Amino acid sequence: MAFRPALRAEDGVSRSASDLDAALDAGKAGVGFDLEAVVTFPCDRICNAYAVKDATGEIVLREGAFWPECPLKAGDRIRAKGATDFISSSHLLFGVSTNVEILSRGPAPKPVDADAGELLEGRFDCRLVRIEGVVRDAFLDEIDVKWTYLVLQCGRDCIYACFTSTGDESAALGKLIGAKVSLSGICTPDNPGARRMIGRLMLCRWPDSLAILRPAPSAPFDVPLLETVSKMHASAISGMERRRADGRVIAVWRERHILLRTRDGVIVRADLAESSPPRYGETVEVAGQPETDLYRLNLSRAIWRVRRIAMPPEPAAIPVTVKSLLTDRNGRSAVQTRYHGRAITLNGMVRSMPSADDRAGRMYLDCDGHIVPVDASACHGALGAARIGCRVEVSGTCVFETENWRQNAPFPHVDGFVLVVRAPDDVRIVSNPPWWTTGRLLSVIGALIAALAGIFAWNRSLNRLAERRGRELTEETVARVTADLKVDERTRLAIELHDALSQNLTGAALEIEASDVLIDGDPTKAHRHLGIAAKTIKSCREELRNCLWDLRNDALGEKTMDEAIRRTLAPLMDGTGLAVRFNVPRERLSDDTAHAILRIVRELAQNAMRHGRARTVKVAGSMEQDILRFSVQDDGCGFDTENHPGVPEGHFGLQGIRERVNRFGGEMSMKSDPGKGAKIAIALKLGNGGHET
């Protein structure tokens, strides 16, 4: 069909496809156009986009004159008038035709054969093209159900094609997975659907745009076996056609995901095309599209069937901690993917349970401060006896969740791990929650609030009185709490004074009485008793100074025990080096326990500097279940642990420490050699699994 010469734009009106394309590229809205062109791709009742070409080029327009009724056909020569405008649904600039006149009918234009790489580079924008490839996937867009997408694998490139959907296209296209087809349509850089940032794709019409060159396999499992990951790389995997794998199902979660252990021991994740997974323990064969998360091969859009395969028994679950899964041997953050697909056992407290209509079926455990999801979507009965607040032991398959890699995308990150339950007896209740739960507390609070609301509604005049009484009660409560705190502090101080000053002063008095008896008959022994009394009184003075320092010290208010110990020892160091590594959360210790630790550490540090002349003091601590272990080590002159000065010689430091340790039912050990420093290690037994109230 011959075209008359293209007219140049006059008075701001574009009269050719190239002029209109230039206005669109410049982002100019409101530019009018009046052009004669041939329709290469007509619109339909769902999509009002259509393509035309003239002697200067090709362009995609939006029909605004008679849509959704569309009499246009491919090959029609038309005169279209309109202006450039933004489409509200996508905020993209298009030429919108408001007046279309059909000048004549003609044969439909032939598409141009295109290469996928050139198409993605934009060399065929707005042109009618044909491309060949293997159907990798087909799915209905769940965001905009007017569109069905087909993914075409062309070598190592993937081309997206979208079809307007009237209900049958999705199922029909899904049956073409694995088939080699020829697609014809308009290459458009702007997606007409809701997914605006998908990039260049082909806009096609069902069924005229598609020709089957090689049908989908009649036997979907008649495809090659999945290669081992050591032989493949990501770029090569992205261009592979469907593969199969067989083995035992070791995990099923979220209805569409299974984990397979092959006969060679390789772990393969299969993302199923339909939500009807096999059961745990079944031996199956799966076939799907190979993908990778850069450390394992996976199969997407997979189908499965039961197959009898001789497989060795699955190993028993091994007990692990969350720390061993998420850190390396040096304690640094590192995901230990070697546990992927292994049966493990975790202990923790139930923090949340799935609702009755939650198909994901995930329970969340608190394991040493880490929240771990437990997926029982394939075994709902396993969670029947569990309740929020109870402690459980859960066995299952460890699955590290990752997204598959896509070309030109960042590395897929491990989003975390999930423990997939395999059987009802995989969840064992260790202890039930206490009766006084958060739910019951909230119920009580709700009842109180409802009662107050009823009182306020019954008589609003009592509002002011209630507010005044509330303020009075608050002040009384604050005063009572303050008084209780003062009593607690006075009680603790009285115990300190009784255990230290009172007993020591009694000992000093006895020594003085003994010296008075011996002063005439044995002056030497009398002077020795007086010396012990003097040391005892000096110890009392130091103990009194420590008690006074405790009254002024606010180290117990520090957020961490490291900071509290540093603050306690800082006034004593005077040039002595101090290293503290006390890995015990402050909130897990009561004030009495923390105070005892600070007093013990201070006494040992003073001994190291005063008697051992240490240059460096190291303090370390850790928590092992309900045992708190800490030590004080120095590089001083050391002492004889079997024969060292004690209470008879007026040295009360170690004896006082022993008494504090004994009050906690703890143990103290000493290790020292003359000239090689000393290390005092202490273990305190705490109640409530290491937590104190």
Short mmCIF file of C-alpha atoms in Angstrom, two decimals, residues 105-322:
data_model
loop_
_atom_site.label_atom_id
_atom_site.label_comp_id
_atom_site.label_asym_id
_atom_site.label_seq_id
_atom_site.Cartn_x
_atom_site.Cartn_y
_atom_site.Cartn_z
CA ARG A 105 -9.43 -1.90 4.08
CA GLY A 106 -6.31 -3.84 3.17
CA PRO A 107 -4.39 -7.06 3.89
CA ALA A 108 -2.89 -7.51 7.34
CA PRO A 109 0.81 -6.54 7.51
CA LYS A 110 3.35 -9.34 7.93
CA PRO A 111 5.40 -9.40 11.15
CA VAL A 112 9.18 -8.98 11.04
CA ASP A 113 11.34 -11.83 12.36
CA ALA A 114 13.19 -10.56 15.44
CA ASP A 115 16.01 -11.69 17.69
CA ALA A 116 15.31 -11.70 21.44
CA GLY A 117 18.45 -9.72 22.25
CA GLU A 118 17.62 -7.01 19.69
CA LEU A 119 14.04 -6.89 20.93
CA LEU A 120 15.18 -6.33 24.52
CA GLU A 121 17.57 -3.61 23.35
CA GLY A 122 14.65 -1.63 21.92
CA ARG A 123 15.40 -2.02 18.20
CA PHE A 124 11.85 -3.19 17.49
CA ASP A 125 9.84 -0.85 19.71
CA CYS A 126 6.25 -0.40 18.45
CA ARG A 127 6.84 -2.79 15.56
CA LEU A 128 4.93 -5.93 14.63
CA VAL A 129 7.45 -8.75 15.16
CA ARG A 130 7.62 -12.52 15.31
CA ILE A 131 9.88 -14.45 17.69
CA GLU A 132 10.48 -18.12 18.42
CA GLY A 133 11.23 -19.84 21.71
CA VAL A 134 10.25 -22.48 24.26
CA VAL A 135 7.37 -21.75 26.65
CA ARG A 136 8.87 -21.65 30.12
CA ASP A 137 5.84 -20.51 32.12
CA ALA A 138 2.29 -19.19 31.76
CA PHE A 139 0.19 -17.63 34.50
CA LEU A 140 -2.73 -15.31 35.18
CA ASP A 141 -1.75 -11.94 36.68
CA GLU A 142 -3.23 -11.96 40.19
CA ILE A 143 -2.98 -8.13 40.37
CA ASP A 144 -4.73 -7.37 37.07
CA VAL A 145 -6.76 -10.41 36.02
CA LYS A 146 -7.39 -8.92 32.57
CA TRP A 147 -3.94 -10.20 31.56
CA THR A 148 -2.31 -13.59 31.15
CA TYR A 149 1.47 -13.72 30.82
CA LEU A 150 3.57 -16.17 28.88
CA VAL A 151 7.34 -16.50 29.49
CA LEU A 152 9.27 -17.45 26.38
CA GLN A 153 12.83 -18.81 26.70
CA CYS A 154 14.87 -17.68 23.69
CA GLY A 155 18.36 -19.05 24.28
CA ARG A 156 19.58 -17.32 27.43
CA ASP A 157 17.06 -14.48 27.11
CA CYS A 158 13.52 -14.49 28.47
CA ILE A 159 10.74 -12.60 26.68
CA TYR A 160 7.45 -11.78 28.41
CA ALA A 161 4.31 -11.82 26.26
CA CYS A 162 0.93 -10.66 27.57
CA PHE A 163 -2.49 -11.69 26.30
CA THR A 164 -5.80 -10.10 27.17
CA SER A 165 -7.62 -12.65 29.32
CA THR A 166 -11.28 -13.62 28.96
CA GLY A 167 -11.05 -16.73 31.13
CA ASP A 168 -9.75 -19.56 28.94
CA GLU A 169 -6.36 -18.18 27.92
CA SER A 170 -4.54 -18.98 31.18
CA ALA A 171 -5.47 -22.67 31.19
CA ALA A 172 -4.78 -23.04 27.45
CA LEU A 173 -1.39 -21.33 27.66
CA GLY A 174 -0.47 -23.37 30.76
CA LYS A 175 -0.73 -26.54 28.64
CA LEU A 176 1.95 -25.16 26.30
CA ILE A 177 4.75 -25.27 28.90
CA GLY A 178 7.66 -27.05 27.21
CA ALA A 179 6.36 -26.43 23.70
CA LYS A 180 8.31 -24.52 21.06
CA VAL A 181 6.15 -21.74 19.62
CA SER A 182 6.21 -18.75 17.31
CA LEU A 183 4.73 -15.54 18.71
CA SER A 184 3.71 -12.47 16.75
CA GLY A 185 2.73 -9.17 18.29
CA ILE A 186 3.71 -5.62 19.03
CA CYS A 187 6.95 -5.02 20.95
CA THR A 188 6.05 -2.33 23.46
CA PRO A 189 8.33 -0.66 26.02
CA ASP A 190 5.28 0.17 28.19
CA ASN A 191 3.29 -2.62 29.78
CA PRO A 192 -0.46 -2.02 29.30
CA GLY A 193 -1.21 -3.97 32.52
CA ALA A 194 -0.63 -3.11 36.17
CA ARG A 195 2.98 -4.32 36.29
CA ARG A 196 4.47 -1.18 34.79
CA MET A 197 8.16 -1.87 35.40
CA ILE A 198 8.37 -5.24 33.67
CA GLY A 199 10.22 -3.65 30.74
CA ARG A 200 9.82 -4.48 27.07
CA LEU A 201 7.35 -7.21 26.25
CA MET A 202 5.17 -8.41 23.38
CA LEU A 203 1.48 -7.52 23.25
CA CYS A 204 -0.32 -10.46 21.62
CA ARG A 205 -3.83 -11.64 20.72
CA TRP A 206 -5.13 -15.10 21.54
CA PRO A 207 -5.14 -17.35 19.57
CA ASP A 208 -4.10 -15.62 16.31
CA SER A 209 -0.68 -14.49 17.60
CA LEU A 210 0.58 -17.97 18.48
CA ALA A 211 1.73 -20.87 16.32
CA ILE A 212 2.96 -24.16 17.77
CA LEU A 213 6.21 -25.32 16.15
CA ARG A 214 6.79 -28.25 18.51
CA PRO A 215 4.06 -29.41 20.87
CA ALA A 216 4.58 -29.74 24.59
CA PRO A 217 5.87 -33.17 25.59
CA SER A 218 3.05 -35.70 25.76
CA ALA A 219 5.03 -37.40 28.52
CA PRO A 220 6.01 -34.48 30.80
CA PHE A 221 8.49 -36.64 32.72
CA ASP A 222 10.28 -37.67 29.52
CA VAL A 223 12.98 -35.02 30.02
CA PRO A 224 16.67 -35.27 31.00
CA LEU A 225 17.73 -35.75 34.61
CA LEU A 226 18.78 -32.67 36.56
CA GLU A 227 22.54 -32.20 36.40
CA THR A 228 24.63 -31.78 39.55
CA VAL A 229 25.27 -28.19 40.54
CA SER A 230 29.04 -28.60 40.27
CA LYS A 231 28.71 -28.92 36.50
CA MET A 232 26.51 -25.89 35.90
CA HIS A 233 26.64 -22.12 36.29
CA ALA A 234 23.81 -19.64 36.76
CA SER A 235 23.98 -18.23 33.23
CA ALA A 236 23.77 -21.73 31.74
CA ILE A 237 20.97 -22.81 34.09
CA SER A 238 18.81 -19.87 33.02
CA GLY A 239 18.81 -21.21 29.44
CA MET A 240 18.07 -24.85 30.28
CA GLU A 241 14.83 -26.57 29.34
CA ARG A 242 12.82 -28.70 31.75
CA ARG A 243 14.55 -31.34 33.85
CA ARG A 244 13.44 -34.04 36.27
CA ALA A 245 14.64 -35.46 39.57
CA ASP A 246 13.49 -38.32 41.78
CA GLY A 247 13.93 -39.15 45.44
CA ARG A 248 12.24 -38.98 48.83
CA VAL A 249 10.14 -36.01 50.02
CA ILE A 250 11.79 -34.66 53.19
CA ALA A 251 9.76 -31.45 53.63
CA VAL A 252 6.43 -30.01 52.49
CA TRP A 253 5.44 -26.41 53.24
CA ARG A 254 3.04 -23.72 52.06
CA GLU A 255 1.20 -26.18 49.80
CA ARG A 256 3.40 -25.54 46.76
CA HIS A 257 6.92 -26.21 48.04
CA ILE A 258 8.64 -29.53 48.63
CA LEU A 259 12.21 -30.56 49.42
CA LEU A 260 13.53 -33.69 47.78
CA ARG A 261 16.55 -35.82 48.65
CA THR A 262 17.65 -37.63 45.49
CA ARG A 263 19.20 -41.07 45.34
CA ASP A 264 22.59 -39.34 45.12
CA GLY A 265 21.93 -37.42 48.33
CA VAL A 266 21.42 -34.06 46.54
CA ILE A 267 18.83 -31.68 48.04
CA VAL A 268 16.43 -30.25 45.41
CA ARG A 269 13.66 -27.74 46.08
CA ALA A 270 10.62 -28.01 43.84
CA ASP A 271 8.06 -25.19 43.56
CA LEU A 272 4.91 -26.90 42.34
CA ALA A 273 2.60 -25.58 39.64
CA GLU A 274 -0.46 -26.79 41.59
CA SER A 275 -1.23 -26.78 45.31
CA SER A 276 -1.54 -30.56 45.71
CA PRO A 277 1.82 -31.64 47.16
CA PRO A 278 2.92 -35.20 48.00
CA ARG A 279 3.25 -36.36 51.60
CA TYR A 280 6.41 -36.43 53.64
CA GLY A 281 8.34 -39.67 53.15
CA GLU A 282 6.86 -40.52 49.73
CA THR A 283 9.27 -41.35 46.92
CA VAL A 284 8.33 -39.26 43.90
CA GLU A 285 9.53 -38.00 40.55
CA VAL A 286 9.28 -34.27 39.77
CA ALA A 287 9.77 -32.37 36.53
CA GLY A 288 10.11 -28.61 36.21
CA GLN A 289 12.09 -25.65 34.99
CA PRO A 290 15.66 -25.52 36.42
CA GLU A 291 16.50 -22.44 38.47
CA THR A 292 19.14 -21.69 41.07
CA ASP A 293 19.60 -19.65 44.22
CA LEU A 294 23.36 -19.70 43.47
CA TYR A 295 24.18 -22.57 45.77
CA ARG A 296 21.65 -25.26 44.82
CA LEU A 297 19.55 -26.30 41.83
CA ASN A 298 15.78 -25.94 42.14
CA LEU A 299 12.83 -26.79 39.94
CA SER A 300 10.03 -24.26 39.40
CA ARG A 301 6.52 -24.77 37.96
CA ALA A 302 7.06 -28.44 38.76
CA ILE A 303 4.72 -31.42 38.50
CA TRP A 304 5.11 -34.71 40.38
CA ARG A 305 4.07 -38.31 40.47
CA VAL A 306 4.62 -41.18 42.88
CA ARG A 307 7.48 -43.50 41.94
CA ARG A 308 8.79 -46.55 43.73
CA ILE A 309 12.46 -45.90 44.48
CA ALA A 310 14.82 -47.73 46.83
CA MET A 311 16.15 -45.08 49.22
CA PRO A 312 18.24 -45.40 52.38
CA PRO A 313 16.48 -44.48 55.63
CA GLU A 314 16.50 -40.83 56.69
CA PRO A 315 18.98 -39.98 59.46
CA ALA A 316 17.61 -39.19 62.92
CA ALA A 317 17.12 -35.56 63.93
CA ILE A 318 20.14 -33.96 65.60
CA PRO A 319 19.74 -31.40 68.42
CA VAL A 320 21.05 -27.96 67.47
CA THR A 321 20.83 -24.35 68.63
CA VAL A 322 19.86 -21.32 66.60
#
